[in-house]
Amino acid sequence: MNEVFWDKAQEIVSSAAEVKMKSLKACVFGFLVMAVGLATAELAVTNVTVAQRWPWENKVDIRYDVVCDDAAADIHVFFNGLDQDRQLAVKMLTLEGDGANGPVKAGSHHLVWDAGADLGTTFHAASFAVRIEALRGDALYLIIDLSGGPEAGAYPVSFAPSLPDPIPDEYKTTRMVFRYCPPGTFMMGSPVDELGRYNNEDLHLVTLTKPFYMGVFEVTQKQWELVMGNNPSIHKGDTRPVENVSYNDIRGSDDGARWPSHNRVDTVAFLGKLRQRCNLLIDLPTEAQWEYACRAGTTTALNSGKNLTNTSTCPNMAEVGRYTQNENDGKGGYNGYHTAVGSYLPNRWGLFDMHGNVWEWCLDWYTYSLGNEPCADPVGASTGSYRLMRGGRGGSNARDCRSASRDLPPTYRNFSCGFRLAFFPAGQ
């Protein structure tokens, strides 16, 4: 870890700037620079300089070097602001330049921060710090700190090469954790001889050309509450998946209802509030991304590498998720309903509950046929009547919880409707 501090207090002399940024007078700007490398590639952030523009105005120039022994590696750089006196996160949403909206390569970089636009007159005239964290594009885990709750100005973001084992409950409540999924090609759907198969599971080759990060867990009730300030779930529990939420609750009924024409969401919706506070492109996964992450390289009915032995009651299904036949297995929960996330075995990529527990919303409009032609980065139909859900629920039989199972979702909220999120560092 390298620490670089710029401690020159600066007076804002422009009258217009003084009104807008009165609370920034005599601030101390501190930069904490953290570099974490994965695999064998050395990674460091060096030569950080910070300068408020002369004559003193709201914009701040940030320059930094990224050192990596793999010149071709994609490096993601994240900036977390902190009011050190009050220990409050502050937003940095107006960054423009290298690393603000995508990965960078090794070398020298520059970006501009409009501190006045982000901080206004609410910022405490005290010590302000920014942590710059850089990790390779294939860093395994992204972590969002939600502990500031619904009143937080920003949610700090960090990366980690691994998670604690066992994973503590904080990663299911006050933190939201995502796991890296590399680009790749897989067979989506199911073969005609798969036990429990439905006719709307056309087997076809799909290529995903961009990496993404998938939620390790379904979004929990505590996580929803920390973002929204309420808990709509019928069957309560902090570490249980949030349910009784509609597609529009998650993305919004205006801009958020227009995928795939664009990826904007309503500011009052869950994703609107989350994006505003962490400044990341987070969304529901597409159906193809969901199945790719669920399978994690497997081609069997379940992501454990096993197939079903029976369409209703199956010991292989009982290993990987809550379904209608294992509600009395001692893992808690109500008969036919969900239980705490992470109660069953994860898949090969460390993702839990992709089978069962609650149905998970996906971005796509539902269409009956997937077709048999190879495709790349599918986004679903341009229009439709229903959005799609995947994965099955605690009250489903084994066949409805398979990796390929698709469902025509209800248009209303109920106790079986939940979701997990994905982060898209290279865009959607």
GROMACS .gro file of C-alpha atoms in nm:
model
  428
    1MET     CA    1   0.000   0.000   0.000
    2ASN     CA    2   0.129   0.344  -0.095
    3GLU     CA    3   0.009   0.665   0.069
    4VAL     CA    4   0.040   0.996  -0.108
    5PHE     CA    5  -0.085   1.309   0.067
    6TRP     CA    6  -0.137   1.657  -0.070
    7ASP     CA    7  -0.188   1.879   0.232
    8LYS     CA    8  -0.181   2.236   0.098
    9ALA     CA    9  -0.495   2.414   0.223
   10GLN     CA   10  -0.638   2.630  -0.053
   11GLU     CA   11  -0.870   2.931  -0.032
   12ILE     CA   12  -1.144   2.973  -0.290
   13VAL     CA   13  -1.137   3.336  -0.394
   14SER     CA   14  -1.389   3.354  -0.677
   15SER     CA   15  -1.713   3.491  -0.539
   16ALA     CA   16  -1.927   3.256  -0.744
   17ALA     CA   17  -1.717   2.959  -0.636
   18GLU     CA   18  -1.713   3.083  -0.280
   19VAL     CA   19  -2.091   3.072  -0.260
   20LYS     CA   20  -2.115   2.733  -0.422
   21MET     CA   21  -1.821   2.578  -0.239
   22LYS     CA   22  -1.814   2.773   0.081
   23SER     CA   23  -1.767   2.458   0.283
   24LEU     CA   24  -1.458   2.369   0.082
   25LYS     CA   25  -1.258   2.662   0.217
   26ALA     CA   26  -0.929   2.560   0.374
   27CYS     CA   27  -0.992   2.192   0.310
   28VAL     CA   28  -0.710   1.944   0.331
   29PHE     CA   29  -0.721   1.697   0.044
   30GLY     CA   30  -0.561   1.363   0.125
   31PHE     CA   31  -0.516   1.081  -0.120
   32LEU     CA   32  -0.481   0.726   0.005
   33VAL     CA   33  -0.358   0.513  -0.283
   34MET     CA   34  -0.409   0.138  -0.265
   35ALA     CA   35  -0.281  -0.109  -0.522
   36VAL     CA   36  -0.371  -0.476  -0.514
   37GLY     CA   37  -0.243  -0.724  -0.772
   38LEU     CA   38  -0.370  -1.066  -0.870
   39ALA     CA   39  -0.187  -1.365  -1.017
   40THR     CA   40   0.177  -1.290  -1.103
   41ALA     CA   41   0.141  -0.946  -1.253
   42GLU     CA   42   0.287  -0.670  -1.037
   43LEU     CA   43   0.044  -0.380  -1.001
   44ALA     CA   44   0.094  -0.042  -0.835
   45VAL     CA   45  -0.043   0.312  -0.842
   46THR     CA   46   0.236   0.572  -0.819
   47ASN     CA   47   0.318   0.940  -0.875
   48VAL     CA   48  -0.022   1.068  -0.766
   49THR     CA   49  -0.063   1.444  -0.787
   50VAL     CA   50  -0.370   1.649  -0.704
   51ALA     CA   51  -0.414   2.016  -0.788
   52GLN     CA   52  -0.707   2.248  -0.764
   53ARG     CA   53  -0.711   2.467  -1.074
   54TRP     CA   54  -0.576   2.822  -1.064
   55PRO     CA   55  -0.741   3.062  -1.017
   56TRP     CA   56  -0.908   2.852  -0.751
   57GLU     CA   57  -1.221   2.695  -0.888
   58ASN     CA   58  -1.433   2.387  -0.837
   59LYS     CA   59  -1.235   2.151  -1.059
   60VAL     CA   60  -0.948   1.934  -0.940
   61ASP     CA   61  -0.689   1.766  -1.164
   62ILE     CA   62  -0.580   1.418  -1.060
   63ARG     CA   63  -0.277   1.257  -1.223
   64TYR     CA   64  -0.147   0.910  -1.150
   65ASP     CA   65   0.065   0.633  -1.298
   66VAL     CA   66  -0.034   0.267  -1.318
   67VAL     CA   67   0.255   0.021  -1.315
   68CYS     CA   68   0.185  -0.336  -1.424
   69ASP     CA   69   0.421  -0.597  -1.566
   70ASP     CA   70   0.150  -0.699  -1.813
   71ALA     CA   71   0.125  -0.404  -2.052
   72ALA     CA   72  -0.189  -0.544  -2.216
   73ALA     CA   73  -0.384  -0.595  -1.893
   74ASP     CA   74  -0.703  -0.400  -1.835
   75ILE     CA   75  -0.680  -0.209  -1.506
   76HIS     CA   76  -0.992  -0.077  -1.334
   77VAL     CA   77  -0.940   0.230  -1.115
   78PHE     CA   78  -1.194   0.331  -0.850
   79PHE     CA   79  -1.212   0.649  -0.646
   80ASN     CA   80  -1.375   0.659  -0.303
   81GLY     CA   81  -1.416   0.991  -0.124
   82LEU     CA   82  -1.420   1.026   0.254
   83ASP     CA   83  -1.489   1.311   0.496
   84GLN     CA   84  -1.229   1.196   0.750
   85ASP     CA   85  -1.354   1.407   1.041
   86ARG     CA   86  -1.709   1.273   1.023
   87GLN     CA   87  -1.614   0.938   0.868
   88LEU     CA   88  -1.874   0.979   0.596
   89ALA     CA   89  -1.841   0.865   0.237
   90VAL     CA   90  -1.882   1.141  -0.021
   91LYS     CA   91  -1.971   1.097  -0.384
   92MET     CA   92  -1.730   1.145  -0.674
   93LEU     CA   93  -1.967   1.111  -0.968
   94THR     CA   94  -1.832   1.390  -1.191
   95LEU     CA   95  -1.496   1.237  -1.277
   96GLU     CA   96  -1.398   1.269  -1.642
   97GLY     CA   97  -1.091   1.122  -1.806
   98ASP     CA   98  -0.870   0.817  -1.775
   99GLY     CA   99  -1.025   0.548  -1.558
  100ALA     CA  100  -1.352   0.730  -1.496
  101ASN     CA  101  -1.570   0.521  -1.725
  102GLY     CA  102  -1.366   0.217  -1.816
  103PRO     CA  103  -1.037   0.034  -1.777
  104VAL     CA  104  -0.692   0.180  -1.840
  105LYS     CA  105  -0.359   0.025  -1.937
  106ALA     CA  106  -0.025   0.067  -1.764
  107GLY     CA  107   0.107   0.421  -1.805
  108SER     CA  108   0.038   0.782  -1.705
  109HIS     CA  109  -0.320   0.900  -1.664
  110HIS     CA  110  -0.516   1.218  -1.598
  111LEU     CA  111  -0.873   1.293  -1.503
  112VAL     CA  112  -1.071   1.591  -1.378
  113TRP     CA  113  -1.308   1.598  -1.082
  114ASP     CA  114  -1.578   1.866  -1.052
  115ALA     CA  115  -1.572   1.878  -0.672
  116GLY     CA  116  -1.818   2.165  -0.657
  117ALA     CA  117  -2.084   1.976  -0.850
  118ASP     CA  118  -2.048   1.669  -0.629
  119LEU     CA  119  -2.003   1.831  -0.290
  120GLY     CA  120  -2.201   2.154  -0.320
  121THR     CA  121  -2.228   2.331   0.014
  122THR     CA  122  -2.285   2.016   0.217
  123PHE     CA  123  -1.925   1.907   0.251
  124HIS     CA  124  -1.764   1.946   0.589
  125ALA     CA  125  -1.473   2.195   0.587
  126ALA     CA  126  -1.223   1.945   0.715
  127SER     CA  127  -0.989   1.671   0.604
  128PHE     CA  128  -1.102   1.507   0.282
  129ALA     CA  129  -0.949   1.185   0.151
  130VAL     CA  130  -0.982   0.981  -0.163
  131ARG     CA  131  -0.877   0.620  -0.191
  132ILE     CA  132  -0.764   0.520  -0.538
  133GLU     CA  133  -0.785   0.146  -0.580
  134ALA     CA  134  -0.661  -0.024  -0.895
  135LEU     CA  135  -0.698  -0.389  -0.981
  136ARG     CA  136  -0.656  -0.596  -1.292
  137GLY     CA  137  -0.966  -0.647  -1.500
  138ASP     CA  138  -0.982  -1.007  -1.383
  139ALA     CA  139  -0.980  -0.926  -1.012
  140LEU     CA  140  -1.210  -1.184  -0.859
  141TYR     CA  141  -1.435  -0.991  -0.622
  142LEU     CA  142  -1.595  -0.646  -0.622
  143ILE     CA  143  -1.737  -0.532  -0.287
  144ILE     CA  144  -1.979  -0.242  -0.226
  145ASP     CA  145  -2.005  -0.114   0.132
  146LEU     CA  146  -2.372  -0.037   0.204
  147SER     CA  147  -2.327   0.030   0.575
  148GLY     CA  148  -2.396   0.403   0.534
  149GLY     CA  149  -2.757   0.317   0.465
  150PRO     CA  150  -3.019   0.505   0.263
  151GLU     CA  151  -2.891   0.848   0.372
  152ALA     CA  152  -2.534   0.786   0.254
  153GLY     CA  153  -2.397   1.017  -0.012
  154ALA     CA  154  -2.182   0.738  -0.151
  155TYR     CA  155  -2.110   0.369  -0.103
  156PRO     CA  156  -1.735   0.286  -0.096
  157VAL     CA  157  -1.618   0.029  -0.351
  158SER     CA  158  -1.324  -0.209  -0.317
  159PHE     CA  159  -1.180  -0.524  -0.472
  160ALA     CA  160  -1.047  -0.842  -0.313
  161PRO     CA  161  -0.866  -1.147  -0.451
  162SER     CA  162  -1.066  -1.376  -0.222
  163LEU     CA  163  -1.341  -1.388   0.040
  164PRO     CA  164  -1.320  -1.519   0.398
  165ASP     CA  165  -1.408  -1.885   0.442
  166PRO     CA  166  -1.669  -1.924   0.574
  167ILE     CA  167  -1.824  -1.605   0.436
  168PRO     CA  168  -1.952  -1.393   0.728
  169ASP     CA  169  -2.301  -1.246   0.732
  170GLU     CA  170  -2.171  -0.893   0.668
  171TYR     CA  171  -2.125  -0.995   0.304
  172LYS     CA  172  -2.498  -1.072   0.297
  173THR     CA  173  -2.613  -0.758   0.478
  174THR     CA  174  -2.392  -0.447   0.497
  175ARG     CA  175  -2.178  -0.542   0.197
  176MET     CA  176  -2.273  -0.652  -0.151
  177VAL     CA  177  -2.022  -0.880  -0.321
  178PHE     CA  178  -1.980  -0.968  -0.690
  179ARG     CA  179  -1.763  -1.234  -0.855
  180TYR     CA  180  -1.576  -1.195  -1.184
  181CYS     CA  181  -1.712  -1.389  -1.483
  182PRO     CA  182  -1.475  -1.396  -1.784
  183PRO     CA  183  -1.590  -1.367  -2.145
  184GLY     CA  184  -1.663  -1.703  -2.300
  185THR     CA  185  -1.877  -1.931  -2.513
  186PHE     CA  186  -2.127  -2.186  -2.384
  187MET     CA  187  -2.426  -2.395  -2.485
  188MET     CA  188  -2.740  -2.219  -2.363
  189GLY     CA  189  -3.058  -2.420  -2.318
  190SER     CA  190  -3.083  -2.795  -2.272
  191PRO     CA  191  -3.034  -3.109  -2.484
  192VAL     CA  192  -3.350  -3.289  -2.591
  193ASP     CA  193  -3.273  -3.585  -2.364
  194GLU     CA  194  -3.229  -3.384  -2.042
  195LEU     CA  195  -3.465  -3.509  -1.771
  196GLY     CA  196  -3.726  -3.246  -1.687
  197ARG     CA  197  -3.668  -3.043  -2.003
  198TYR     CA  198  -3.930  -2.798  -2.135
  199ASN     CA  199  -3.978  -2.721  -2.504
  200ASN     CA  200  -3.876  -2.356  -2.463
  201GLU     CA  201  -3.513  -2.441  -2.384
  202ASP     CA  202  -3.367  -2.447  -2.737
  203LEU     CA  203  -3.002  -2.552  -2.725
  204HIS     CA  204  -2.777  -2.303  -2.904
  205LEU     CA  205  -2.426  -2.160  -2.891
  206VAL     CA  206  -2.387  -1.824  -2.715
  207THR     CA  207  -2.074  -1.610  -2.694
  208LEU     CA  208  -2.039  -1.337  -2.432
  209THR     CA  209  -1.766  -1.100  -2.548
  210LYS     CA  210  -1.737  -0.882  -2.237
  211PRO     CA  211  -1.648  -0.969  -1.877
  212PHE     CA  212  -1.894  -0.897  -1.598
  213TYR     CA  213  -1.928  -0.952  -1.226
  214MET     CA  214  -2.224  -1.151  -1.092
  215GLY     CA  215  -2.367  -1.118  -0.743
  216VAL     CA  216  -2.238  -1.396  -0.520
  217PHE     CA  217  -2.576  -1.397  -0.344
  218GLU     CA  218  -2.929  -1.296  -0.425
  219VAL     CA  219  -2.993  -0.943  -0.299
  220THR     CA  220  -3.099  -0.977   0.063
  221GLN     CA  221  -3.363  -0.799   0.265
  222LYS     CA  222  -3.104  -0.606   0.466
  223GLN     CA  223  -2.926  -0.491   0.152
  224TRP     CA  224  -3.254  -0.368   0.004
  225GLU     CA  225  -3.334  -0.187   0.328
  226LEU     CA  226  -2.992  -0.016   0.338
  227VAL     CA  227  -3.050   0.118  -0.014
  228MET     CA  228  -3.424   0.193  -0.004
  229GLY     CA  229  -3.504   0.241   0.364
  230ASN     CA  230  -3.779  -0.023   0.364
  231ASN     CA  231  -3.831  -0.398   0.340
  232PRO     CA  232  -4.122  -0.513   0.121
  233SER     CA  233  -4.067  -0.886   0.187
  234ILE     CA  234  -4.346  -1.104   0.317
  235HIS     CA  235  -4.126  -1.361   0.492
  236LYS     CA  236  -3.873  -1.157   0.690
  237GLY     CA  237  -3.506  -1.214   0.763
  238ASP     CA  238  -3.198  -0.995   0.713
  239THR     CA  239  -3.001  -1.264   0.529
  240ARG     CA  240  -3.296  -1.400   0.336
  241PRO     CA  241  -3.347  -1.285  -0.023
  242VAL     CA  242  -3.562  -0.977  -0.064
  243GLU     CA  243  -3.888  -1.076  -0.232
  244ASN     CA  244  -4.224  -0.929  -0.319
  245VAL     CA  245  -4.040  -0.694  -0.558
  246SER     CA  246  -4.133  -0.635  -0.920
  247TYR     CA  247  -3.910  -0.564  -1.218
  248ASN     CA  248  -4.026  -0.203  -1.199
  249ASP     CA  249  -3.937  -0.179  -0.829
  250ILE     CA  250  -3.582  -0.273  -0.924
  251ARG     CA  251  -3.537  -0.069  -1.245
  252GLY     CA  252  -3.832   0.172  -1.257
  253SER     CA  253  -4.147   0.202  -1.466
  254ASP     CA  254  -4.026   0.487  -1.692
  255ASP     CA  255  -3.667   0.475  -1.822
  256GLY     CA  256  -3.609   0.151  -1.636
  257ALA     CA  257  -3.884  -0.027  -1.829
  258ARG     CA  258  -3.729   0.035  -2.172
  259TRP     CA  259  -3.454  -0.225  -2.193
  260PRO     CA  260  -3.309  -0.315  -2.444
  261SER     CA  261  -3.347   0.026  -2.610
  262HIS     CA  262  -3.113   0.166  -2.342
  263ASN     CA  263  -2.978   0.075  -1.997
  264ARG     CA  264  -3.099   0.378  -1.802
  265VAL     CA  265  -3.299   0.328  -1.482
  266ASP     CA  266  -3.534   0.550  -1.282
  267THR     CA  267  -3.365   0.750  -1.006
  268VAL     CA  268  -3.629   0.647  -0.750
  269ALA     CA  269  -3.589   0.274  -0.821
  270PHE     CA  270  -3.351   0.043  -0.635
  271LEU     CA  271  -3.093   0.046  -0.913
  272GLY     CA  272  -3.121   0.421  -0.955
  273LYS     CA  273  -3.031   0.480  -0.592
  274LEU     CA  274  -2.756   0.216  -0.591
  275ARG     CA  275  -2.592   0.350  -0.909
  276GLN     CA  276  -2.603   0.705  -0.777
  277ARG     CA  277  -2.418   0.609  -0.460
  278CYS     CA  278  -2.149   0.382  -0.606
  279ASN     CA  279  -2.109   0.529  -0.956
  280LEU     CA  280  -2.096   0.184  -1.117
  281LEU     CA  281  -2.293   0.035  -1.406
  282ILE     CA  282  -2.489  -0.223  -1.208
  283ASP     CA  283  -2.797  -0.391  -1.347
  284LEU     CA  284  -2.990  -0.713  -1.369
  285PRO     CA  285  -2.815  -0.973  -1.584
  286THR     CA  286  -2.951  -1.074  -1.920
  287GLU     CA  287  -3.092  -1.423  -1.944
  288ALA     CA  288  -2.778  -1.538  -2.125
  289GLN     CA  289  -2.547  -1.384  -1.865
  290TRP     CA  290  -2.754  -1.543  -1.588
  291GLU     CA  291  -2.731  -1.893  -1.738
  292TYR     CA  292  -2.361  -1.854  -1.821
  293ALA     CA  293  -2.285  -1.755  -1.461
  294CYS     CA  294  -2.510  -2.027  -1.324
  295ARG     CA  295  -2.346  -2.300  -1.529
  296ALA     CA  296  -1.989  -2.183  -1.461
  297GLY     CA  297  -1.862  -2.420  -1.726
  298THR     CA  298  -2.100  -2.711  -1.661
  299THR     CA  299  -2.332  -2.865  -1.920
  300THR     CA  300  -2.548  -3.067  -1.683
  301ALA     CA  301  -2.895  -2.989  -1.548
  302LEU     CA  302  -2.744  -2.857  -1.225
  303ASN     CA  303  -2.433  -2.644  -1.180
  304SER     CA  304  -2.278  -2.904  -0.951
  305GLY     CA  305  -2.200  -3.114  -1.258
  306LYS     CA  306  -2.486  -3.350  -1.177
  307ASN     CA  307  -2.817  -3.424  -1.350
  308LEU     CA  308  -3.161  -3.480  -1.203
  309THR     CA  309  -3.257  -3.826  -1.086
  310ASN     CA  310  -3.625  -3.731  -1.066
  311THR     CA  311  -3.822  -3.429  -1.187
  312SER     CA  312  -3.985  -3.374  -0.849
  313THR     CA  313  -3.766  -3.506  -0.569
  314CYS     CA  314  -3.393  -3.516  -0.635
  315PRO     CA  315  -3.103  -3.551  -0.387
  316ASN     CA  316  -2.872  -3.371  -0.630
  317MET     CA  317  -3.099  -3.067  -0.630
  318ALA     CA  318  -3.115  -3.078  -0.250
  319GLU     CA  319  -2.739  -3.013  -0.238
  320VAL     CA  320  -2.741  -2.686  -0.430
  321GLY     CA  321  -3.056  -2.497  -0.333
  322ARG     CA  322  -3.383  -2.467  -0.146
  323TYR     CA  323  -3.673  -2.630  -0.330
  324THR     CA  324  -4.005  -2.782  -0.234
  325GLN     CA  325  -3.864  -3.117  -0.118
  326ASN     CA  326  -3.591  -3.004   0.123
  327GLU     CA  327  -3.767  -2.747   0.340
  328ASN     CA  328  -3.718  -2.970   0.645
  329ASP     CA  329  -3.340  -3.011   0.609
  330GLY     CA  330  -3.257  -2.800   0.915
  331LYS     CA  331  -3.145  -2.494   0.720
  332GLY     CA  332  -3.439  -2.282   0.830
  333GLY     CA  333  -3.714  -2.117   0.634
  334TYR     CA  334  -4.081  -2.179   0.589
  335ASN     CA  335  -4.239  -2.477   0.418
  336GLY     CA  336  -4.212  -2.414   0.044
  337TYR     CA  337  -4.049  -2.073   0.089
  338HIS     CA  338  -3.697  -1.933   0.086
  339THR     CA  339  -3.418  -1.955   0.343
  340ALA     CA  340  -3.102  -1.754   0.416
  341VAL     CA  341  -2.878  -1.699   0.115
  342GLY     CA  342  -2.566  -1.914   0.103
  343SER     CA  343  -2.724  -2.209   0.284
  344TYR     CA  344  -2.636  -2.462   0.012
  345LEU     CA  345  -2.334  -2.547  -0.201
  346PRO     CA  346  -2.208  -2.282  -0.446
  347ASN     CA  347  -2.118  -2.345  -0.807
  348ARG     CA  348  -1.761  -2.358  -0.939
  349TRP     CA  349  -1.742  -1.978  -0.948
  350GLY     CA  350  -1.858  -1.942  -0.590
  351LEU     CA  351  -2.213  -1.825  -0.669
  352PHE     CA  352  -2.484  -1.940  -0.430
  353ASP     CA  353  -2.855  -2.019  -0.477
  354MET     CA  354  -2.864  -2.007  -0.856
  355HIS     CA  355  -3.096  -2.306  -0.816
  356GLY     CA  356  -3.410  -2.248  -0.607
  357ASN     CA  357  -3.477  -2.014  -0.312
  358VAL     CA  358  -3.644  -1.733  -0.516
  359TRP     CA  359  -3.703  -1.671  -0.884
  360GLU     CA  360  -3.454  -1.413  -1.011
  361TRP     CA  361  -3.550  -1.131  -1.246
  362CYS     CA  362  -3.349  -1.092  -1.568
  363LEU     CA  363  -3.341  -0.797  -1.806
  364ASP     CA  364  -3.498  -0.966  -2.108
  365TRP     CA  365  -3.851  -0.971  -2.236
  366TYR     CA  366  -3.982  -1.328  -2.225
  367THR     CA  367  -3.999  -1.508  -2.558
  368TYR     CA  368  -4.098  -1.872  -2.590
  369SER     CA  369  -3.831  -1.972  -2.839
  370LEU     CA  370  -3.460  -1.902  -2.801
  371GLY     CA  371  -3.385  -2.029  -3.152
  372ASN     CA  372  -3.107  -2.265  -3.255
  373GLU     CA  373  -2.867  -2.023  -3.424
  374PRO     CA  374  -2.537  -1.918  -3.263
  375CYS     CA  375  -2.539  -1.563  -3.130
  376ALA     CA  376  -2.323  -1.315  -2.940
  377ASP     CA  377  -2.425  -1.097  -2.645
  378PRO     CA  378  -2.802  -1.153  -2.682
  379VAL     CA  379  -3.026  -0.896  -2.511
  380GLY     CA  380  -3.364  -1.056  -2.574
  381ALA     CA  381  -3.662  -0.938  -2.775
  382SER     CA  382  -3.713  -0.566  -2.840
  383THR     CA  383  -4.067  -0.576  -2.700
  384GLY     CA  384  -4.287  -0.811  -2.503
  385SER     CA  385  -4.556  -0.849  -2.240
  386TYR     CA  386  -4.361  -1.012  -1.957
  387ARG     CA  387  -4.008  -0.993  -1.822
  388LEU     CA  388  -3.810  -1.307  -1.756
  389MET     CA  389  -3.721  -1.492  -1.437
  390ARG     CA  390  -3.473  -1.775  -1.385
  391GLY     CA  391  -3.365  -2.028  -1.124
  392GLY     CA  392  -3.680  -2.155  -0.956
  393ARG     CA  393  -3.796  -2.094  -0.599
  394GLY     CA  394  -3.830  -2.265  -0.263
  395GLY     CA  395  -4.168  -2.404  -0.366
  396SER     CA  396  -4.054  -2.538  -0.705
  397ASN     CA  397  -4.002  -2.898  -0.802
  398ALA     CA  398  -3.653  -3.000  -0.909
  399ARG     CA  399  -3.716  -2.962  -1.284
  400ASP     CA  400  -3.805  -2.593  -1.248
  401CYS     CA  401  -3.474  -2.518  -1.074
  402ARG     CA  402  -3.244  -2.648  -1.351
  403SER     CA  403  -2.982  -2.425  -1.514
  404ALA     CA  404  -3.185  -2.410  -1.838
  405SER     CA  405  -3.531  -2.366  -1.685
  406ARG     CA  406  -3.715  -2.053  -1.798
  407ASP     CA  407  -4.039  -1.917  -1.657
  408LEU     CA  408  -4.311  -1.678  -1.761
  409PRO     CA  409  -4.315  -1.448  -1.457
  410PRO     CA  410  -4.612  -1.293  -1.281
  411THR     CA  411  -4.666  -0.925  -1.353
  412TYR     CA  412  -4.713  -0.855  -0.985
  413ARG     CA  413  -4.500  -0.878  -0.671
  414ASN     CA  414  -4.513  -1.191  -0.461
  415PHE     CA  415  -4.303  -1.391  -0.216
  416SER     CA  416  -4.131  -1.588  -0.494
  417CYS     CA  417  -3.990  -1.287  -0.686
  418GLY     CA  418  -3.632  -1.186  -0.601
  419PHE     CA  419  -3.318  -1.098  -0.794
  420ARG     CA  420  -2.940  -1.079  -0.805
  421LEU     CA  421  -2.732  -0.807  -0.967
  422ALA     CA  422  -2.438  -0.785  -1.205
  423PHE     CA  423  -2.166  -0.521  -1.255
  424PHE     CA  424  -2.046  -0.440  -1.608
  425PRO     CA  425  -1.694  -0.287  -1.607
  426ALA     CA  426  -1.677  -0.292  -1.987
  427GLY     CA  427  -2.036  -0.177  -2.046
  428GLN     CA  428  -2.344  -0.372  -2.144
   0.00000   0.00000   0.00000
